[in-house]
Amino acid sequence: MDVLVSLKHDGKLSDYVNKAYAAKHLCDVKVVTGDQSTFYTHRLVLSAFSEFFQRKISGQQESHNMVIPIDVDSAVFKVLMEFMYTGQLSVTTAERIALYHASVILEMDTAQELLQQAYISSDWHGMMTNKVTKSSEDNDLDVKVTEETDVKVTVSDIQEEKTLDGATTSNMSELTT
Amino acid sequence: MDVLVSLKHDGKLSDYVNKAYAAKHLCDVKVVTGDQSTFYTHRLVLSAFSEFFQRKISGQQESHNMVIPIDVDSAVFKVLMEFMYTGQLSVTTAERIALYHASVILEMDTAQELLQQAYISSDWHGMMTNKVTKSSEDNDLDVKVTEETDVKVTVSDIQEEKTLDGATTSNMSELTT
């Protein structure tokens, strides 16, 4: 028995599925957001990245052209859909909190981890939990992060401002006070 | 705008889809082989790895619970299905030729490339083409291989035998003479 291994296999599947999403091809679920936008998508992809969708979809396994309503805004859900299809989460300052809340509602573990990582690495205060406490040791925050980090965080343009005493704060803290 | 990138994205999708296949979960296509075996599978996966299935499925886009008959034996198709779901192609000596022919029929480019690579690297004579010619330079075979090789070939137990003059031949040549 010889075992031949294709190193491009996972990427090929992912690329194909992403193209199918862009072309609305082979879609079998409609997701309707809180503001009544409709997203045409695939059961396999939703189930792979969201426990919430996995449960909804398994519950109606025989249904063709399923419709799933969600209590998430379309602008935010669009970003999470892009994440499910590409692995990239594009976060604007204004949407940080809404994105995190949506990733909790939709039980998207990997998206949550990424946002938590970004929080730790870039000082997005107050975003991940209402109970952020900072101990006397720097960065000992009340935020759980998985021990095995296999995510890459690219924080490109956090707008920071210096306080009078030289400490750095992000503009996130303005949103959450 | 910050872009957070999940390095495990492609693998996570692939793993989920593979588990769904094993559990016959969310399947939407039945493939019926030449010897009347039925495989429960997913349109997205078949379409991603086989131009043949991509064409068949696009042609009947509105149909739920599609059935696609193929002129391939179930033992061989099982190996190709495993390849579509895992990226690993398990090749036994007896199935080499049938596998290659099936990958041609089903237009599975990556599987064909892998088999061609294995052929080149392990001296599987007569497998890839009926017109194998060996020039005076060693290994200058009449087989096209893509220039960009991003495949990993693990040839574990090719059974070789030494001829009297010390040249190596594989037992493949016995099958094709």
CSV table of C-alpha atoms in Angstrom, one decimal:
chain,number,residue,atom,x,y,z
A,1,MET,CA,0.0,0.0,0.0
A,2,ASP,CA,1.4,3.4,-1.0
A,3,VAL,CA,-0.1,6.5,0.5
A,4,LEU,CA,0.1,9.6,-1.7
A,5,VAL,CA,-0.6,12.9,0.0
A,6,SER,CA,-1.9,16.1,-1.6
A,7,LEU,CA,-0.5,19.1,0.4
A,8,LYS,CA,-3.0,21.5,-1.4
A,9,HIS,CA,-6.1,19.5,-0.5
A,10,ASP,CA,-7.5,21.6,2.4
A,11,GLY,CA,-6.8,24.8,0.5
A,12,LYS,CA,-8.4,23.5,-2.6
A,13,LEU,CA,-11.7,22.6,-0.8
A,14,SER,CA,-11.7,26.0,0.9
A,15,ASP,CA,-11.1,27.9,-2.3
A,16,TYR,CA,-13.8,26.1,-4.1
A,17,VAL,CA,-16.3,26.7,-1.3
A,18,ASN,CA,-15.4,30.4,-1.2
A,19,LYS,CA,-16.0,30.7,-4.9
A,20,ALA,CA,-19.3,28.9,-4.7
A,21,TYR,CA,-20.4,31.4,-2.0
A,22,ALA,CA,-19.4,34.4,-4.1
A,23,ALA,CA,-21.4,33.0,-7.0
A,24,LYS,CA,-24.4,31.9,-4.8
A,25,HIS,CA,-23.7,28.4,-6.3
A,26,LEU,CA,-25.0,25.1,-4.6
A,27,CYS,CA,-26.4,27.1,-1.7
A,28,ASP,CA,-28.9,25.2,0.5
A,29,VAL,CA,-29.5,27.5,3.4
A,30,LYS,CA,-30.8,31.1,3.6
A,31,VAL,CA,-29.9,33.1,6.7
A,32,VAL,CA,-32.1,36.1,7.4
A,33,THR,CA,-30.5,38.7,9.7
A,34,GLY,CA,-32.2,41.0,12.2
A,35,ASP,CA,-32.5,43.8,9.6
A,36,GLN,CA,-34.1,41.4,7.1
A,37,SER,CA,-31.1,40.8,4.8
A,38,THR,CA,-30.8,37.4,3.2
A,39,PHE,CA,-27.5,35.5,2.9
A,40,TYR,CA,-27.4,32.4,0.6
A,41,THR,CA,-25.0,29.9,2.1
A,42,HIS,CA,-24.0,26.3,2.6
A,43,ARG,CA,-25.0,24.0,5.4
A,44,LEU,CA,-21.6,22.3,5.6
A,45,VAL,CA,-19.7,25.6,6.0
A,46,LEU,CA,-22.1,27.1,8.6
A,47,SER,CA,-22.0,23.8,10.6
A,48,ALA,CA,-18.2,23.6,10.4
A,49,PHE,CA,-17.6,27.0,12.0
A,50,SER,CA,-20.7,27.7,14.2
A,51,GLU,CA,-22.1,25.5,16.9
A,52,PHE,CA,-25.3,27.5,16.7
A,53,PHE,CA,-25.9,26.8,13.1
A,54,GLN,CA,-24.7,23.2,13.5
A,55,ARG,CA,-27.5,22.7,16.0
A,56,LYS,CA,-30.2,24.5,13.9
A,57,ILE,CA,-29.2,22.6,10.8
A,58,SER,CA,-29.0,19.1,12.4
A,59,GLY,CA,-32.5,19.8,13.9
A,60,GLN,CA,-34.0,20.1,10.5
A,61,GLN,CA,-31.8,17.7,8.6
A,62,GLU,CA,-34.4,16.7,6.0
A,63,SER,CA,-35.4,20.2,5.0
A,64,HIS,CA,-34.2,21.5,1.6
A,65,ASN,CA,-33.8,25.2,1.2
A,66,MET,CA,-33.8,25.8,4.9
A,67,VAL,CA,-34.3,29.4,6.3
A,68,ILE,CA,-32.6,30.4,9.6
A,69,PRO,CA,-33.4,33.7,11.2
A,70,ILE,CA,-30.7,35.2,13.4
A,71,ASP,CA,-30.6,38.1,15.8
A,72,VAL,CA,-27.5,39.7,14.3
A,73,ASP,CA,-27.1,42.8,12.0
A,74,SER,CA,-26.3,42.2,8.4
A,75,ALA,CA,-23.1,44.3,8.4
A,76,VAL,CA,-21.7,42.2,11.2
A,77,PHE,CA,-22.9,38.9,9.8
A,78,LYS,CA,-21.3,39.7,6.5
A,79,VAL,CA,-17.9,39.9,8.2
A,80,LEU,CA,-18.5,36.6,10.0
A,81,MET,CA,-19.6,34.9,6.8
A,82,GLU,CA,-16.4,36.1,5.1
A,83,PHE,CA,-14.5,34.6,8.1
A,84,MET,CA,-16.3,31.3,7.6
A,85,TYR,CA,-15.4,31.2,3.9
A,86,THR,CA,-11.8,32.6,4.0
A,87,GLY,CA,-10.5,32.3,7.6
A,88,GLN,CA,-10.0,36.1,7.6
A,89,LEU,CA,-11.8,38.4,10.0
A,90,SER,CA,-11.8,42.0,9.0
A,91,VAL,CA,-12.5,44.1,12.1
A,92,THR,CA,-13.3,47.8,12.0
A,93,THR,CA,-13.1,49.8,15.2
A,94,ALA,CA,-16.8,50.6,15.2
A,95,GLU,CA,-17.8,46.9,14.8
A,96,ARG,CA,-15.4,45.3,17.4
A,97,ILE,CA,-18.0,44.9,20.2
A,98,ALA,CA,-20.8,43.9,17.9
A,99,LEU,CA,-18.6,41.3,16.2
A,100,TYR,CA,-17.6,39.7,19.4
A,101,HIS,CA,-21.1,39.6,20.7
A,102,ALA,CA,-22.3,38.0,17.4
A,103,SER,CA,-19.5,35.4,17.6
A,104,VAL,CA,-20.8,34.5,21.0
A,105,ILE,CA,-24.4,34.3,19.9
A,106,LEU,CA,-23.5,32.2,16.9
A,107,GLU,CA,-21.0,30.1,19.0
A,108,MET,CA,-18.1,30.6,16.6
A,109,ASP,CA,-15.2,29.5,18.7
A,110,THR,CA,-12.4,30.3,16.4
A,111,ALA,CA,-13.7,33.8,15.7
A,112,GLN,CA,-13.9,34.4,19.4
A,113,GLU,CA,-10.4,33.2,20.0
A,114,LEU,CA,-9.1,35.5,17.3
A,115,LEU,CA,-10.9,38.5,18.8
A,116,GLN,CA,-9.6,37.6,22.2
A,117,GLN,CA,-6.0,37.3,20.9
A,118,ALA,CA,-6.3,40.7,19.2
A,119,TYR,CA,-7.7,42.1,22.4
A,120,ILE,CA,-4.7,40.8,24.4
A,121,SER,CA,-2.1,41.9,21.9
A,122,SER,CA,-3.5,45.3,21.2
A,123,ASP,CA,-5.1,46.5,24.3
A,124,TRP,CA,-8.7,46.6,23.1
A,125,HIS,CA,-10.0,47.4,26.6
A,126,GLY,CA,-13.5,46.4,27.7
A,127,MET,CA,-14.3,44.5,24.6
A,128,MET,CA,-14.2,40.8,25.6
A,129,THR,CA,-16.0,40.9,28.9
A,130,ASN,CA,-17.8,43.4,31.0
A,131,LYS,CA,-15.6,42.4,33.9
A,132,VAL,CA,-12.2,43.4,32.8
A,133,THR,CA,-9.9,43.7,35.7
A,134,LYS,CA,-6.3,44.7,35.6
A,135,SER,CA,-4.1,43.4,38.4
A,136,SER,CA,-1.0,45.1,39.6
A,137,GLU,CA,1.0,43.0,37.2
A,138,ASP,CA,0.7,44.4,33.7
A,139,ASN,CA,-1.6,42.5,31.3
A,140,ASP,CA,-3.0,40.0,33.8
A,141,LEU,CA,-6.5,40.4,32.4
A,142,ASP,CA,-9.7,38.6,33.3
A,143,VAL,CA,-9.9,37.0,29.8
A,144,LYS,CA,-9.6,33.4,29.0
A,145,VAL,CA,-7.4,32.5,26.0
A,146,THR,CA,-6.9,29.0,24.8
A,147,GLU,CA,-3.5,27.7,25.6
A,148,GLU,CA,-2.8,26.3,22.2
A,149,THR,CA,-2.8,29.4,19.9
A,150,ASP,CA,-2.7,28.5,16.3
A,151,VAL,CA,-4.0,31.8,15.1
A,152,LYS,CA,-2.2,34.6,13.4
A,153,VAL,CA,-3.2,38.0,14.5
A,154,THR,CA,-2.5,40.9,12.2
A,155,VAL,CA,-3.4,44.2,13.9
A,156,SER,CA,-2.6,46.7,11.3
A,157,ASP,CA,-3.9,50.0,12.3
A,158,ILE,CA,-5.1,50.3,15.8
A,159,GLN,CA,-5.4,54.0,16.5
A,160,GLU,CA,-3.7,54.6,19.7
A,161,GLU,CA,-3.4,57.8,21.7
A,162,LYS,CA,-0.9,58.6,24.3
A,163,THR,CA,-2.2,59.8,27.7
A,164,LEU,CA,-0.4,62.6,29.5
A,165,ASP,CA,1.6,60.1,31.6
A,166,GLY,CA,2.8,58.3,28.5
A,167,ALA,CA,0.6,55.2,28.9
A,168,THR,CA,-1.0,53.9,25.7
A,169,THR,CA,-4.8,53.5,25.5
A,170,SER,CA,-6.7,52.4,22.5
A,171,ASN,CA,-9.8,54.2,21.2
A,172,MET,CA,-11.7,51.1,22.1
A,173,SER,CA,-11.8,52.2,25.7
A,174,GLU,CA,-13.7,55.3,24.7
A,175,LEU,CA,-16.5,53.1,23.3
A,176,THR,CA,-16.9,51.1,26.4
A,177,THR,CA,-16.8,53.7,29.1
B,1,MET,CA,-9.4,48.0,9.7
B,2,ASP,CA,-7.6,45.0,11.4
B,3,VAL,CA,-7.4,41.7,9.6
B,4,LEU,CA,-7.2,38.7,11.9
B,5,VAL,CA,-6.2,35.4,10.2
B,6,SER,CA,-7.1,31.9,11.4
B,7,LEU,CA,-4.3,29.5,10.3
B,8,LYS,CA,-6.4,26.5,11.1
B,9,HIS,CA,-9.4,27.6,8.9
B,10,ASP,CA,-8.8,25.3,5.9
B,11,GLY,CA,-8.0,22.3,8.0
B,12,LYS,CA,-11.1,22.9,10.2
B,13,LEU,CA,-13.4,22.9,7.2
B,14,SER,CA,-11.8,19.8,5.8
B,15,ASP,CA,-12.0,17.9,9.1
B,16,TYR,CA,-15.6,18.8,9.6
B,17,VAL,CA,-16.5,17.7,6.0
B,18,ASN,CA,-14.6,14.4,6.5
B,19,LYS,CA,-16.5,13.7,9.7
B,20,ALA,CA,-19.8,14.5,8.0
B,21,TYR,CA,-19.0,12.0,5.3
B,22,ALA,CA,-18.1,9.3,7.8
B,23,ALA,CA,-21.4,9.9,9.6
B,24,LYS,CA,-23.4,10.2,6.4
B,25,HIS,CA,-24.5,13.7,7.7
B,26,LEU,CA,-25.8,16.5,5.5
B,27,CYS,CA,-25.3,14.4,2.4
B,28,ASP,CA,-27.1,15.6,-0.7
B,29,VAL,CA,-25.9,13.4,-3.6
B,30,LYS,CA,-25.9,9.6,-4.0
B,31,VAL,CA,-23.3,8.2,-6.3
B,32,VAL,CA,-24.0,4.8,-7.7
B,33,THR,CA,-21.0,2.8,-8.9
B,34,GLY,CA,-20.8,0.3,-11.8
B,35,ASP,CA,-21.3,-2.6,-9.4
B,36,GLN,CA,-24.4,-0.9,-7.8
B,37,SER,CA,-22.9,0.3,-4.6
B,38,THR,CA,-24.2,3.6,-3.3
B,39,PHE,CA,-22.0,6.4,-1.8
B,40,TYR,CA,-23.7,9.2,0.2
B,41,THR,CA,-21.7,12.3,-0.3
B,42,HIS,CA,-21.7,16.1,-0.6
B,43,ARG,CA,-22.1,18.2,-3.8
B,44,LEU,CA,-19.6,20.8,-2.6
B,45,VAL,CA,-16.8,18.2,-2.1
B,46,LEU,CA,-17.5,16.3,-5.3
B,47,SER,CA,-17.5,19.6,-7.3
B,48,ALA,CA,-14.3,20.8,-5.6
B,49,PHE,CA,-12.2,17.8,-6.6
B,50,SER,CA,-13.8,16.4,-9.8
B,51,GLU,CA,-14.6,18.3,-13.0
B,52,PHE,CA,-16.9,15.4,-14.0
B,53,PHE,CA,-19.0,15.7,-10.9
B,54,GLN,CA,-18.9,19.5,-11.1
B,55,ARG,CA,-20.5,19.4,-14.5
B,56,LYS,CA,-23.1,16.8,-13.6
B,57,ILE,CA,-24.1,18.7,-10.4
B,58,SER,CA,-24.2,22.1,-12.1
B,59,GLY,CA,-26.4,20.6,-14.8
B,60,GLN,CA,-29.1,19.6,-12.2
B,61,GLN,CA,-28.6,22.5,-9.8
B,62,GLU,CA,-32.2,22.6,-8.5
B,63,SER,CA,-32.4,18.9,-7.7
B,64,HIS,CA,-32.4,17.7,-4.1
B,65,ASN,CA,-31.1,14.2,-3.3
B,66,MET,CA,-29.4,13.9,-6.7
B,67,VAL,CA,-28.3,10.5,-7.9
B,68,ILE,CA,-25.3,10.2,-10.2
B,69,PRO,CA,-24.3,6.9,-11.8
B,70,ILE,CA,-20.7,6.3,-12.6
B,71,ASP,CA,-18.8,3.7,-14.6
B,72,VAL,CA,-16.3,3.0,-11.9
B,73,ASP,CA,-16.0,0.1,-9.5
B,74,SER,CA,-16.9,0.6,-5.9
B,75,ALA,CA,-13.5,-0.5,-4.5
B,76,VAL,CA,-11.7,2.0,-6.7
B,77,PHE,CA,-14.3,4.8,-6.1
B,78,LYS,CA,-14.0,4.3,-2.3
B,79,VAL,CA,-10.3,5.2,-2.6
B,80,LEU,CA,-11.0,8.3,-4.6
B,81,MET,CA,-13.7,9.4,-2.2
B,82,GLU,CA,-11.3,9.0,0.7
B,83,PHE,CA,-8.9,11.2,-1.4
B,84,MET,CA,-11.6,13.9,-1.9
B,85,TYR,CA,-12.3,14.0,1.9
B,86,THR,CA,-8.8,13.7,3.3
B,87,GLY,CA,-6.2,14.5,0.5
B,88,GLN,CA,-4.7,11.0,0.9
B,89,LEU,CA,-4.7,8.5,-1.9
B,90,SER,CA,-4.1,4.9,-0.7
B,91,VAL,CA,-2.9,2.9,-3.6
B,92,THR,CA,-2.5,-0.9,-3.7
B,93,THR,CA,-0.5,-2.5,-6.3
B,94,ALA,CA,-3.5,-4.3,-7.8
B,95,GLU,CA,-5.5,-1.1,-8.1
B,96,ARG,CA,-2.9,1.3,-9.6
B,97,ILE,CA,-4.1,1.1,-13.2
B,98,ALA,CA,-7.8,1.1,-12.3
B,99,LEU,CA,-7.3,4.1,-10.0
B,100,TYR,CA,-5.5,6.1,-12.7
B,101,HIS,CA,-8.2,5.3,-15.2
B,102,ALA,CA,-10.9,6.3,-12.8
B,103,SER,CA,-9.2,9.6,-12.0
B,104,VAL,CA,-9.2,10.3,-15.7
B,105,ILE,CA,-12.9,9.4,-16.1
B,106,LEU,CA,-13.9,11.5,-13.2
B,107,GLU,CA,-11.5,14.3,-14.2
B,108,MET,CA,-9.8,14.5,-10.8
B,109,ASP,CA,-6.7,16.6,-11.7
B,110,THR,CA,-5.0,16.5,-8.3
B,111,ALA,CA,-5.3,12.7,-8.0
B,112,GLN,CA,-3.9,12.3,-11.5
B,113,GLU,CA,-0.9,14.5,-10.7
B,114,LEU,CA,-0.2,12.5,-7.5
B,115,LEU,CA,-0.3,9.2,-9.5
B,116,GLN,CA,1.9,10.6,-12.1
B,117,GLN,CA,4.4,11.8,-9.5
B,118,ALA,CA,4.4,8.4,-7.9
B,119,TYR,CA,4.9,6.8,-11.3
B,120,ILE,CA,8.0,9.0,-12.0
B,121,SER,CA,9.5,8.5,-8.5
B,122,SER,CA,8.9,4.8,-8.2
B,123,ASP,CA,9.2,3.3,-11.7
B,124,TRP,CA,5.5,2.2,-12.1
B,125,HIS,CA,6.0,1.2,-15.7
B,126,GLY,CA,3.2,1.2,-18.1
B,127,MET,CA,0.7,2.8,-15.7
B,128,MET,CA,0.1,6.3,-16.9
B,129,THR,CA,0.0,5.9,-20.6
B,130,ASN,CA,0.1,3.1,-23.1
B,131,LYS,CA,2.9,4.9,-24.9
B,132,VAL,CA,5.7,4.8,-22.3
B,133,THR,CA,9.0,5.3,-24.0
B,134,LYS,CA,12.3,5.4,-22.3
B,135,SER,CA,15.1,7.3,-24.0
B,136,SER,CA,18.7,6.6,-23.7
B,137,GLU,CA,18.9,9.1,-20.8
B,138,ASP,CA,17.5,7.4,-17.7
B,139,ASN,CA,14.0,8.4,-16.6
B,140,ASP,CA,13.2,10.6,-19.5
B,141,LEU,CA,9.7,9.2,-19.8
B,142,ASP,CA,6.8,10.2,-22.0
B,143,VAL,CA,4.7,11.4,-19.1
B,144,LYS,CA,3.7,15.0,-18.5
B,145,VAL,CA,4.1,16.2,-15.0
B,146,THR,CA,3.0,19.7,-13.9
B,147,GLU,CA,6.1,21.9,-13.3
B,148,GLU,CA,4.9,23.2,-10.0
B,149,THR,CA,4.8,20.2,-7.7
B,150,ASP,CA,3.1,20.9,-4.4
B,151,VAL,CA,2.3,17.3,-3.7
B,152,LYS,CA,4.0,15.0,-1.2
B,153,VAL,CA,4.5,11.5,-2.4
B,154,THR,CA,5.0,8.8,0.1
B,155,VAL,CA,5.9,5.5,-1.6
B,156,SER,CA,6.2,3.1,1.3
B,157,ASP,CA,6.4,-0.4,0.0
B,158,ILE,CA,6.9,-0.7,-3.7
B,159,GLN,CA,7.9,-4.3,-4.1
B,160,GLU,CA,11.0,-4.3,-6.3
B,161,GLU,CA,12.9,-7.1,-7.7
B,162,LYS,CA,16.4,-7.1,-9.1
B,163,THR,CA,17.0,-8.4,-12.5
B,164,LEU,CA,20.0,-10.5,-13.3
B,165,ASP,CA,22.0,-7.6,-14.6
B,166,GLY,CA,21.2,-5.6,-11.4
B,167,ALA,CA,18.6,-3.2,-12.9
B,168,THR,CA,15.6,-2.6,-10.8
B,169,THR,CA,12.1,-3.3,-12.0
B,170,SER,CA,8.8,-2.9,-10.2
B,171,ASN,CA,6.2,-5.6,-10.1
B,172,MET,CA,4.0,-3.1,-12.0
B,173,SER,CA,5.7,-4.2,-15.2
B,174,GLU,CA,4.4,-7.7,-14.7
B,175,LEU,CA,0.9,-6.4,-14.7
B,176,THR,CA,1.3,-4.4,-17.9
B,177,THR,CA,3.3,-6.7,-20.1
